[in-house]
Coordinates of N, CA and C in Angstrom, one line a residue:
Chain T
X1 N -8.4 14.0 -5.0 CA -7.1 13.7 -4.4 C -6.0 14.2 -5.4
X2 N -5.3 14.9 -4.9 CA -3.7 15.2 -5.7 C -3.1 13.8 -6.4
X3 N -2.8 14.1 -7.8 CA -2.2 12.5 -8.6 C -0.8 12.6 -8.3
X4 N 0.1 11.6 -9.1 CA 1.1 11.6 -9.3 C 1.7 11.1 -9.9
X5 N 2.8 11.4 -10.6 CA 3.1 10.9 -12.0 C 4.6 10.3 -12.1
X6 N 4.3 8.9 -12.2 CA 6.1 8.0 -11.7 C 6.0 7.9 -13.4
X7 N 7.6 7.1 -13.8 CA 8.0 6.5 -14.8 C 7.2 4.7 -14.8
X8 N 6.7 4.5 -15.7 CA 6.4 2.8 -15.4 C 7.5 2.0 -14.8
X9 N 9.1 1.8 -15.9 CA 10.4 1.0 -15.4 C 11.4 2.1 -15.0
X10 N 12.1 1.5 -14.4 CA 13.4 2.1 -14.2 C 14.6 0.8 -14.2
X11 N 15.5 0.9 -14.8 CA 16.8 0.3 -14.3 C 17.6 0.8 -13.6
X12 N 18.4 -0.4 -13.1 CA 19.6 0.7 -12.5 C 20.5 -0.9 -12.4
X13 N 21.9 -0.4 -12.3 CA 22.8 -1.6 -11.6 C 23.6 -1.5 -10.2
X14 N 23.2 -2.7 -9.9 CA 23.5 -2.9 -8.6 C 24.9 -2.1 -7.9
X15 N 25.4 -2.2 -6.9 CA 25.5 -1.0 -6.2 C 26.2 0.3 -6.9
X16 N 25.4 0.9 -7.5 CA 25.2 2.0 -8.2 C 23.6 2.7 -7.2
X17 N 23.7 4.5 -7.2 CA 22.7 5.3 -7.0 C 21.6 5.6 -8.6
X18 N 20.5 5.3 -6.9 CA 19.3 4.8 -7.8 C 18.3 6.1 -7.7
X19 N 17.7 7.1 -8.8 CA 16.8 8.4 -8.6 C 15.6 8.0 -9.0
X20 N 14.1 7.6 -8.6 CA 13.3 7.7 -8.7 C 12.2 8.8 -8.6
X21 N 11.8 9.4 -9.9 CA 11.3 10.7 -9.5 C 9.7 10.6 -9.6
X22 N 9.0 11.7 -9.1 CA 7.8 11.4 -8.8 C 7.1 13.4 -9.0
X23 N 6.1 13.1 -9.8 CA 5.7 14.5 -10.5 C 4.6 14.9 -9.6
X24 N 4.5 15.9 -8.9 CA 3.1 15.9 -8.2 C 2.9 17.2 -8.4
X25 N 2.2 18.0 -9.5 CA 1.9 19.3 -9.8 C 0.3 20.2 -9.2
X26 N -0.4 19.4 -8.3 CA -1.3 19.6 -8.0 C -1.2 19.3 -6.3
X27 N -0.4 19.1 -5.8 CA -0.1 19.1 -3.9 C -0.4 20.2 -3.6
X28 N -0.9 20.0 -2.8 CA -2.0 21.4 -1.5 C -0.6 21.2 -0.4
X29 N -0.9 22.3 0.2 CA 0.2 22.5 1.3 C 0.2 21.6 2.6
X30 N -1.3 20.6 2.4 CA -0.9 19.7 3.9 C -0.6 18.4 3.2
X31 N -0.4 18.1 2.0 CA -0.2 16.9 1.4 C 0.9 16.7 1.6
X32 N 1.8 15.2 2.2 CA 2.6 14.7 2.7 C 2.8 13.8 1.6
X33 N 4.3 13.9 1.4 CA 4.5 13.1 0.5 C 5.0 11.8 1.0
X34 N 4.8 10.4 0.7 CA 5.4 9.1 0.9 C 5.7 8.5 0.2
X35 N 6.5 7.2 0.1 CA 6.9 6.7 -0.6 C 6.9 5.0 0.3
X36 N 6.3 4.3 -0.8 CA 6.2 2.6 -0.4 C 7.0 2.0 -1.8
X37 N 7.2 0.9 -1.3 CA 7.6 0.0 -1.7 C 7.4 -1.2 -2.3
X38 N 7.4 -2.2 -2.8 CA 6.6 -3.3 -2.7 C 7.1 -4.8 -3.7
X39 N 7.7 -5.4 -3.1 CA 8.3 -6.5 -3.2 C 8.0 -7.6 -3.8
X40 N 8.3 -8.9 -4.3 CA 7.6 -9.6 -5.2 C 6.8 -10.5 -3.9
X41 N 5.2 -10.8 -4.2 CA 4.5 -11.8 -3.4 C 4.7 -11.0 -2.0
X42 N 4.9 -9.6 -1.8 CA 4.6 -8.8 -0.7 C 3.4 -8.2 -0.5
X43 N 3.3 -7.4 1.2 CA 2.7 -5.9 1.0 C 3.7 -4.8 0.7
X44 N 2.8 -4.2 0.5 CA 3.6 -2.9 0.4 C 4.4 -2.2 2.0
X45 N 5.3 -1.6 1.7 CA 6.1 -1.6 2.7 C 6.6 -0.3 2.8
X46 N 6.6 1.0 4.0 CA 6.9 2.2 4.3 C 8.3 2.2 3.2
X47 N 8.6 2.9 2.7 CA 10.8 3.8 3.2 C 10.7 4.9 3.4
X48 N 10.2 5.7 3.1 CA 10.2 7.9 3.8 C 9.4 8.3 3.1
X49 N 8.7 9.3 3.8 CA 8.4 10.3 4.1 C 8.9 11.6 4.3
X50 N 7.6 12.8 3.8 CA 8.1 14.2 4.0 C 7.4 15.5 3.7
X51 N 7.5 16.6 4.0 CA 6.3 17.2 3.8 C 6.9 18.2 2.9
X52 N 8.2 19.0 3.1 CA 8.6 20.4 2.8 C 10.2 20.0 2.7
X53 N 11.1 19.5 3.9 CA 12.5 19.8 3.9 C 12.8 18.2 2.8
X54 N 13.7 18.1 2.6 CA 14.8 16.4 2.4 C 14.7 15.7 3.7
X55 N 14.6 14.6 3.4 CA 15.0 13.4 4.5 C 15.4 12.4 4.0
X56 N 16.7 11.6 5.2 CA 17.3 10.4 5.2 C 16.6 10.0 6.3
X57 N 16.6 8.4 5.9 CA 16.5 7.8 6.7 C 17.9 6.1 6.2
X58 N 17.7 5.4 7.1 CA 18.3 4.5 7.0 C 18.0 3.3 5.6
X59 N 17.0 3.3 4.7 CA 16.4 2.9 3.6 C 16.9 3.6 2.3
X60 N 16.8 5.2 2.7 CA 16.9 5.8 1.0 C 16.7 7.3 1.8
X61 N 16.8 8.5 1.2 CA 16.8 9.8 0.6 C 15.4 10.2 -0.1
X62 N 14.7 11.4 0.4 CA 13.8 11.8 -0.3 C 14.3 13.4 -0.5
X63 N 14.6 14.0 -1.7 CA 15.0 15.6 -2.2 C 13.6 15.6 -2.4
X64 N 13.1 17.0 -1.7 CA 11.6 17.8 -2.2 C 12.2 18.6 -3.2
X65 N 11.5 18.9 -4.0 CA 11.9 20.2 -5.0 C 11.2 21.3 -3.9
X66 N 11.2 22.7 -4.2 CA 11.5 23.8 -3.6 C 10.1 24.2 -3.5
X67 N 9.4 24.2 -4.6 CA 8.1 24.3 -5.2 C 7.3 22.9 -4.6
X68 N 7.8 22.1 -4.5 CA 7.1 21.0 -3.7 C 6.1 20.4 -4.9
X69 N 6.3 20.8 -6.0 CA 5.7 20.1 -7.5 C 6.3 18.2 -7.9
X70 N 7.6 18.4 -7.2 CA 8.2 17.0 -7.4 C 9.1 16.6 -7.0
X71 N 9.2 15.5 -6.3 CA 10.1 14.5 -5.6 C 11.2 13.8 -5.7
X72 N 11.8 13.2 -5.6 CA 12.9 12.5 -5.8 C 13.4 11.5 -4.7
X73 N 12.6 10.0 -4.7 CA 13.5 8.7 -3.8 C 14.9 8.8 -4.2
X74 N 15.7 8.6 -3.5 CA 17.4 7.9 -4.4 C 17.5 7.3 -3.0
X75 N 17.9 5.8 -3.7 CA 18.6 4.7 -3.1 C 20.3 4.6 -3.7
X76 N 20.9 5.0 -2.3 CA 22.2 5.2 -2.7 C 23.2 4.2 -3.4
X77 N 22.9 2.7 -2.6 CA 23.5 2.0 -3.8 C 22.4 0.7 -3.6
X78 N 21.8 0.2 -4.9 CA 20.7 -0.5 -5.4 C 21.6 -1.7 -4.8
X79 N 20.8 -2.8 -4.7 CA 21.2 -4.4 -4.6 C 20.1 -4.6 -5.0
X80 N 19.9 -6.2 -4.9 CA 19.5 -6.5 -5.9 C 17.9 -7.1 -5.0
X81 N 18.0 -6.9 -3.6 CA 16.7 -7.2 -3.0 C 16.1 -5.7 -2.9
X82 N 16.7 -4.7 -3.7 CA 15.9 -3.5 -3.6 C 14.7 -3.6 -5.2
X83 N 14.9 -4.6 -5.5 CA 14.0 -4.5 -7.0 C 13.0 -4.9 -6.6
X84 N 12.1 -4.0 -7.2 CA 10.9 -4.1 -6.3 C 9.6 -2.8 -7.3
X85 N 8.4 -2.4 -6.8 CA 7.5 -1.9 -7.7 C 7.6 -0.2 -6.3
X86 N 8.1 1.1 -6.3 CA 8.1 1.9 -5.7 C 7.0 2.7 -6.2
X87 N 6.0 3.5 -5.0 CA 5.2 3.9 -4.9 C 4.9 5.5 -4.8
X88 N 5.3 6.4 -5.2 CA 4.8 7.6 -4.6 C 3.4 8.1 -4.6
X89 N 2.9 8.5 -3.3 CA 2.1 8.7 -2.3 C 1.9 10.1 -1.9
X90 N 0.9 10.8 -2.4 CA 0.7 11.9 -1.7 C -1.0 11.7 -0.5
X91 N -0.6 12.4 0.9 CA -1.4 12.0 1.6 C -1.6 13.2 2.4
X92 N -3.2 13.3 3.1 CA -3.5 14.7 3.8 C -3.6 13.5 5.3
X93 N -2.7 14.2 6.2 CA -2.6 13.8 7.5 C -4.2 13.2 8.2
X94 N -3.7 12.3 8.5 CA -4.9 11.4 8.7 C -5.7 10.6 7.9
X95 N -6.0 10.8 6.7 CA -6.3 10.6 5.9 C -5.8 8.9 5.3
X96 N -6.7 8.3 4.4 CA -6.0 7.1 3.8 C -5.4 7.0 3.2
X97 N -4.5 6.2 2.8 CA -3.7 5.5 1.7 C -3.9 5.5 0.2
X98 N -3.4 5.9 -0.9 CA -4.4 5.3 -2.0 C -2.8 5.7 -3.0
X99 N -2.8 4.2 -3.5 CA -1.7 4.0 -4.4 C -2.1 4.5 -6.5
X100 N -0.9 5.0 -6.9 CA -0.6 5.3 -8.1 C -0.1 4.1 -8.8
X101 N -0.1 3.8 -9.8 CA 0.5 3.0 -10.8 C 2.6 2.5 -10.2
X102 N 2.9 3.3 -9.7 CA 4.3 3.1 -9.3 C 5.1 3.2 -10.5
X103 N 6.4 3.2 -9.8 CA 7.5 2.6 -11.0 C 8.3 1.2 -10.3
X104 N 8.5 0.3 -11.5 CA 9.3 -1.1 -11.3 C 10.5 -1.2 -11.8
X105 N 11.4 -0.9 -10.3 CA 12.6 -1.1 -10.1 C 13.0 -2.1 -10.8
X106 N 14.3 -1.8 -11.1 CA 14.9 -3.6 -12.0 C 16.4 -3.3 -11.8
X107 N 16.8 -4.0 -10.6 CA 18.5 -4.2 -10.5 C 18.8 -5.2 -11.2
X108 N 20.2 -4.6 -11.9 CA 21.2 -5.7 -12.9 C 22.5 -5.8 -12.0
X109 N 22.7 -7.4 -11.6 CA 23.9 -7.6 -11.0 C 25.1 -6.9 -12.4
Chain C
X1 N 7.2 -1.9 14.7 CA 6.0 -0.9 13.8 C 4.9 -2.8 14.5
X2 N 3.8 -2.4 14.1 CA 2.7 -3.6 13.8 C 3.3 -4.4 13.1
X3 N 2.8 -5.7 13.8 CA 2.9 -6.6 13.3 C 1.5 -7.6 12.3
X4 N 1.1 -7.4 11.8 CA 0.1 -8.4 11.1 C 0.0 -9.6 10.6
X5 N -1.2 -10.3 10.9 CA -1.5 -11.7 10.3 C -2.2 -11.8 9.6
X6 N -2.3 -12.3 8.4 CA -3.4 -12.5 7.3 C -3.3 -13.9 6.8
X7 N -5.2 -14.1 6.9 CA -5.7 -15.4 6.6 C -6.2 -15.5 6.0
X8 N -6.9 -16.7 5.0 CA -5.8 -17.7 4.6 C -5.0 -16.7 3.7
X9 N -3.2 -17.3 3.7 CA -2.6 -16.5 2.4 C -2.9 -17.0 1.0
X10 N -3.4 -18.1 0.9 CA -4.0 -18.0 -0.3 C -5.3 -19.1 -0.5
X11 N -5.9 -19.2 -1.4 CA -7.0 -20.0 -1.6 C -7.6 -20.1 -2.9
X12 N -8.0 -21.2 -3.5 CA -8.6 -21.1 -4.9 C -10.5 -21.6 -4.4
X13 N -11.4 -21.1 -4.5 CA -12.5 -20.9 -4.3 C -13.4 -21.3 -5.9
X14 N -14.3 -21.8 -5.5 CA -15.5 -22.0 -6.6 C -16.4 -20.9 -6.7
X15 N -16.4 -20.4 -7.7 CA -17.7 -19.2 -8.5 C -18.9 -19.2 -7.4
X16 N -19.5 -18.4 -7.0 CA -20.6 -18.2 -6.2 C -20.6 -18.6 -4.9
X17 N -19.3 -18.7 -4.5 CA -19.2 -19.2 -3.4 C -18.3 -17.8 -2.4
X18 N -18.4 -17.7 -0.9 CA -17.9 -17.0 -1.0 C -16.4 -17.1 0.3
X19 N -15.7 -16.4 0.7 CA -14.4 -16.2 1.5 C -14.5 -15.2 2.4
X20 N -14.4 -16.0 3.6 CA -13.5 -15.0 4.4 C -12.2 -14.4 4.9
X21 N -11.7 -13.5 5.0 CA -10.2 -13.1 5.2 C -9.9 -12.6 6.5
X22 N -9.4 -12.9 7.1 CA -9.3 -12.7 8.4 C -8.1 -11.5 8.7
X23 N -7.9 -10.4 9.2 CA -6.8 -9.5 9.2 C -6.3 -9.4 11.3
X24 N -4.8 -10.0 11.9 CA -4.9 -10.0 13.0 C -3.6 -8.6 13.1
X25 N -3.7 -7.5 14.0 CA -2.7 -7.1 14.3 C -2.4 -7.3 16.1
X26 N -1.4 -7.1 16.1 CA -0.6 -7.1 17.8 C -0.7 -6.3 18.3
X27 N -1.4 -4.9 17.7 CA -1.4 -4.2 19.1 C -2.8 -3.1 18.4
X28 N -3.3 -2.6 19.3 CA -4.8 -1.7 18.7 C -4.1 -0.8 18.3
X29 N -5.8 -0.7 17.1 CA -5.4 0.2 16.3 C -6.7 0.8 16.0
X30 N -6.8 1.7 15.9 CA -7.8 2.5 15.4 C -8.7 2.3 14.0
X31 N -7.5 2.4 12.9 CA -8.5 2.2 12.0 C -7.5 1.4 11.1
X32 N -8.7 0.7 10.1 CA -7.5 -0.5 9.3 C -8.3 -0.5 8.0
X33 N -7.7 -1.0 6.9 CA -7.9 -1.0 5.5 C -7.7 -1.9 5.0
X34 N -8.6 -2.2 3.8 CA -8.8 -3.3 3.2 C -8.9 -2.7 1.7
X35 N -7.6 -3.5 1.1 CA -6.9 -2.7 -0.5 C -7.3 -4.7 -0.8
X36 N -7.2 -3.7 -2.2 CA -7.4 -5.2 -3.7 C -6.5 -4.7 -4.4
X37 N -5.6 -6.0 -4.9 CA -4.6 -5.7 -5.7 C -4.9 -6.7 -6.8
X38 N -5.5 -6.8 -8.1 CA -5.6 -7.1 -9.6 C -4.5 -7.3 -10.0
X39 N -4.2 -8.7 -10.7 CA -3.2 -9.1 -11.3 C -2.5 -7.9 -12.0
X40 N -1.1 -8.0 -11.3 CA -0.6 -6.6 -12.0 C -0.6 -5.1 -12.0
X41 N -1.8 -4.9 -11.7 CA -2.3 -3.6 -11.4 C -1.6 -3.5 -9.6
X42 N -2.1 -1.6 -9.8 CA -1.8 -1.4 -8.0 C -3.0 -1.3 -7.3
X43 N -2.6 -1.2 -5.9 CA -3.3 -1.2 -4.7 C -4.7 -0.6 -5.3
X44 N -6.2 -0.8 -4.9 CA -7.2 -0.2 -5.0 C -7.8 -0.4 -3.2
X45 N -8.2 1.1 -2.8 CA -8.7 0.5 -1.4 C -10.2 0.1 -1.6
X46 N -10.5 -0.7 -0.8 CA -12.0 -1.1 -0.8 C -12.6 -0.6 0.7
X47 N -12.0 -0.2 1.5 CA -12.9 0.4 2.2 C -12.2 0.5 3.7
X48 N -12.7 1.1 4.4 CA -11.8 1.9 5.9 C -12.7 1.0 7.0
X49 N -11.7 0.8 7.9 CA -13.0 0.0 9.1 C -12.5 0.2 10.5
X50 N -13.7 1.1 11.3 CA -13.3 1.6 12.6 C -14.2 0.9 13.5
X51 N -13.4 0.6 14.2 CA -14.0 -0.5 15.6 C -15.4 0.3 16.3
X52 N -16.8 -0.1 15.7 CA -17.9 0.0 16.4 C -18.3 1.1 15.5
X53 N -18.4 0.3 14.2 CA -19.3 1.7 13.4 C -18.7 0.9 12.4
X54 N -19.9 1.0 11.6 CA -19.7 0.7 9.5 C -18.8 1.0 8.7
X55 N -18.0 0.4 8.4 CA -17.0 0.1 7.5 C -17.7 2.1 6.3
X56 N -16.3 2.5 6.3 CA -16.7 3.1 5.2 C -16.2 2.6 3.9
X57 N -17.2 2.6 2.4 CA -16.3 1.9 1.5 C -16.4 3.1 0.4
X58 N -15.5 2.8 -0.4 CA -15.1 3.4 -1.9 C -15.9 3.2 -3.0
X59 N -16.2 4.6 -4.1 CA -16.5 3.7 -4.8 C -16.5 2.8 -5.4
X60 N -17.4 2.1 -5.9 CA -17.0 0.8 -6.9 C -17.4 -0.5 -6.2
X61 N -17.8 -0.1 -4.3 CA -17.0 -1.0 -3.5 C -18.5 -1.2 -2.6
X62 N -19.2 -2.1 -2.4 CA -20.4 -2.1 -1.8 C -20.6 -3.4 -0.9
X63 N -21.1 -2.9 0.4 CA -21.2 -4.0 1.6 C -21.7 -5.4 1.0
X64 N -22.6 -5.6 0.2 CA -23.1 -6.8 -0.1 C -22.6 -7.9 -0.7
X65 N -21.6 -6.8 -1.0 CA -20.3 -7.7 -2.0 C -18.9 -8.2 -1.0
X66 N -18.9 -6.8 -0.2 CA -17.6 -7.1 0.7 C -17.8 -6.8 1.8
X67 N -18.9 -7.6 2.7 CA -19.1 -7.5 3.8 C -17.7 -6.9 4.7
X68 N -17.6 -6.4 6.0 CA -16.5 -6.5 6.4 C -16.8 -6.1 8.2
X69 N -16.1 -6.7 8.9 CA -16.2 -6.9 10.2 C -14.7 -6.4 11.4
X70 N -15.9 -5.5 12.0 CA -14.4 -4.9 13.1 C -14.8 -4.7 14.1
X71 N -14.8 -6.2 14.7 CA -15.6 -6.5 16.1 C -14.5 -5.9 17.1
X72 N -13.1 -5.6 17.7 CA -12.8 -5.2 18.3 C -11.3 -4.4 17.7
X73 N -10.1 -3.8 18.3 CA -9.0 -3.0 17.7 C -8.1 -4.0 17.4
X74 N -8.1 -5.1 17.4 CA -6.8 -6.0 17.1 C -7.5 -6.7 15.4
X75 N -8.7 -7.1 15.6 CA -8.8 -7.9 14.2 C -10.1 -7.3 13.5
X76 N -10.3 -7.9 11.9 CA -10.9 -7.5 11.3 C -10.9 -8.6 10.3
X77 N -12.5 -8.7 9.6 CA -12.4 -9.7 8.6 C -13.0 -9.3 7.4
X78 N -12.6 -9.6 6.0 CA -13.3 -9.3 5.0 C -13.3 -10.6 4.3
X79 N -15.5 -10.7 3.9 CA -15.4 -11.5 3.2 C -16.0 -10.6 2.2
X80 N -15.9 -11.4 0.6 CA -15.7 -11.9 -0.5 C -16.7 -12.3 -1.0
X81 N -18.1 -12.2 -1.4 CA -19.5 -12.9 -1.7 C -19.4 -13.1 -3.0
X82 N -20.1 -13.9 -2.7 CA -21.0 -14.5 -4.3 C -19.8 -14.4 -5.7
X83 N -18.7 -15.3 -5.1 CA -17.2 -14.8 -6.0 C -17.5 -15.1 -7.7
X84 N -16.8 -14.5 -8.4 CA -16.3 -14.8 -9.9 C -15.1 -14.7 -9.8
X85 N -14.7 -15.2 -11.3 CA -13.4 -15.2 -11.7 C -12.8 -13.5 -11.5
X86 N -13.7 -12.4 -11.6 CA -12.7 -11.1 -11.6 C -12.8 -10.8 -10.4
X87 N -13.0 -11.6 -9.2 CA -12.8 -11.9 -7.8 C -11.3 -11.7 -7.4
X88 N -10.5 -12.7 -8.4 CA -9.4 -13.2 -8.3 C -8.2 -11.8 -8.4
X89 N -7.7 -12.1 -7.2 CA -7.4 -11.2 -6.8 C -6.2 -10.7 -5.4
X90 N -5.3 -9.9 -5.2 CA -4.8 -10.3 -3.9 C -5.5 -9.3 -3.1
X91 N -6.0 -9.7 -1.9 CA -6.3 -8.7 -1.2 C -5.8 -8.6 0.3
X92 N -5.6 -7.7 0.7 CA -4.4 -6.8 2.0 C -5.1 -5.6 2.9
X93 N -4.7 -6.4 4.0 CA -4.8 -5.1 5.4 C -4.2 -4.4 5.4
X94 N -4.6 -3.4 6.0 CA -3.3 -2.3 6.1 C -3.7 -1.4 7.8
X95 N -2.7 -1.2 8.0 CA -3.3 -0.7 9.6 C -2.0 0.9 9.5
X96 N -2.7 1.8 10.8 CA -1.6 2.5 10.8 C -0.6 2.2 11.4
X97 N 1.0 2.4 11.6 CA 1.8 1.9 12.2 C 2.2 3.0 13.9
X98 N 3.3 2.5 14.0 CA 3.8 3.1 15.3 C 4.3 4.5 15.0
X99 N 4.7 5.2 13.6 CA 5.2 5.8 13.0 C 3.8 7.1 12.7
X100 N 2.3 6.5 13.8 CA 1.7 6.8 13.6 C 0.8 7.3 12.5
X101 N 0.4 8.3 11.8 CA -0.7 8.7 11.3 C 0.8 9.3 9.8
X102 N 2.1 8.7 9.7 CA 2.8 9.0 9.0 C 3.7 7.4 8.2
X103 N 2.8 6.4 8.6 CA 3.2 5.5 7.9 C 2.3 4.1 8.6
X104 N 2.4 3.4 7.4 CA 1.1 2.2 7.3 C 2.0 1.0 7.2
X105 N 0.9 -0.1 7.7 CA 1.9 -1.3 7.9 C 0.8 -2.3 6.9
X106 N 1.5 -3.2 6.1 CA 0.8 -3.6 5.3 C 0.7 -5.5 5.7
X107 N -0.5 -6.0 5.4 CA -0.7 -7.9 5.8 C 0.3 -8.1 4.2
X108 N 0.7 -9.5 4.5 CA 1.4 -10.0 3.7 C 0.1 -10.4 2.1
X109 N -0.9 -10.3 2.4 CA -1.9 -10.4 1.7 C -2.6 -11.9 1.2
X110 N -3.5 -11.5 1.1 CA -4.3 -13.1 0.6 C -4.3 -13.1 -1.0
X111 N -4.2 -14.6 -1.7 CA -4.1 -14.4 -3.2 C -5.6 -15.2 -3.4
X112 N -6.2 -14.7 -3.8 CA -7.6 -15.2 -4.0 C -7.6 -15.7 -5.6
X113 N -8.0 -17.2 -5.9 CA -8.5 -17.6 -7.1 C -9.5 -18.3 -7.1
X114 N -10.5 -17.4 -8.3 CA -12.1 -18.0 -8.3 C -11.6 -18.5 -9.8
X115 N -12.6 -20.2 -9.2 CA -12.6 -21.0 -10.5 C -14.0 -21.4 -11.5

């Protein structure tokens, strides 16, 4: 399976834009990239998806690099129930699930 | 998206003894997963389970240890045998969602402690 390479922490302050980036130098061309989430005493929890273009969705922003080597979540403005452990996910359609180490969000009011 | 229920959310258990976890979703699904999450650490899956056929598991990850059951498309259960303390552990359903085959819906998870 293609790895991927988060930061352990990240800070950020609250409503301020938040860039979480995600290294994936080994993605094959049907590897879909995702991104979860995961909350304290939670599951893990969808926010976007994408294969090739950028997407918004109502949660957050995913920028593909061009080369599709590496990602970028941005949560436009952090609060403070956005702290949480984010996941990037590379996945071949159909295929299961299988989580990386993440990075752990840390909003400062 | 699915909805999920997971049972019990938590429990403290005695050494050699073992658990079952119950995983309910609201609407069929094809296939559903069963992840362990270690104090701290992330998600590890322990194995895939499709309604009317054998659990596939991972390595590391063996039926005798984690039996697991997917008697029809709505539920599924994993137990837990012959527990120890590196038992302890949370462990989580995961099903595909409505978002189909492009996003997963996750059980709020069971926290398992072996004493």
């Amino acid at each position: 399976d293609a790895k991927t390479t988060q930061p352990n922490s990240m800070e950020s302050n609250e409503e301020e834009p938040v860039h979480l980036p995600c290294n994936h130098s080994t993605i094959s061309g049907t590897d879909y990239i995702h991104w979860y989430r995961q909350l304290p005493s939670q599951g893990p929890e969808y926010v976007i998806h994408g294969l090739t273009s950028n997407v918004n969705n109502r949660m957050a922003s995913l920028a593909i690099a061009e080369d599709r080597k590496s990602s970028t979540l941005i949560l436009h403005r952090a609060t403070l129930r956005d702290a949480a452990v984010y996941y990037c996910i590379l996945r071949v359609l159909n295929n299961d699930m299988r989580f990386g180490a993440g990075t752990r969000l840390t909003v400062k009011p | 998206s699915a909805v999920i229920s997971q049972k019990p959310s938590r429990d403290i258990c005695q050494r050699g003894t073992s658990l079952t976890i119950q995983c309910q979703v609201d609407s069929q699904v094809t296939m559903m997963f069963w992840y362990r999450q270690q104090p701290g650490q992330s998600l590890t899956l322990i194995a895939t389970a499709n309604q009317g056929s054998e659990a596939t598991y991972e390595s590391g990850f063996v039926i005798d240890k984690f039996p697991i059951s997917r008697p029809n498309l709505t539920f599924s259960t994993l137990t837990v045998s012959n527990m120890s303390p590196e038992d302890s552990s949370i462990y989580l359903c995961s099903v595909e969602g409505d978002r189909g085959p492009y996003g997963y819906t996750f059980g709020s998870g069971t926290r398992l402690t072996v004493v």
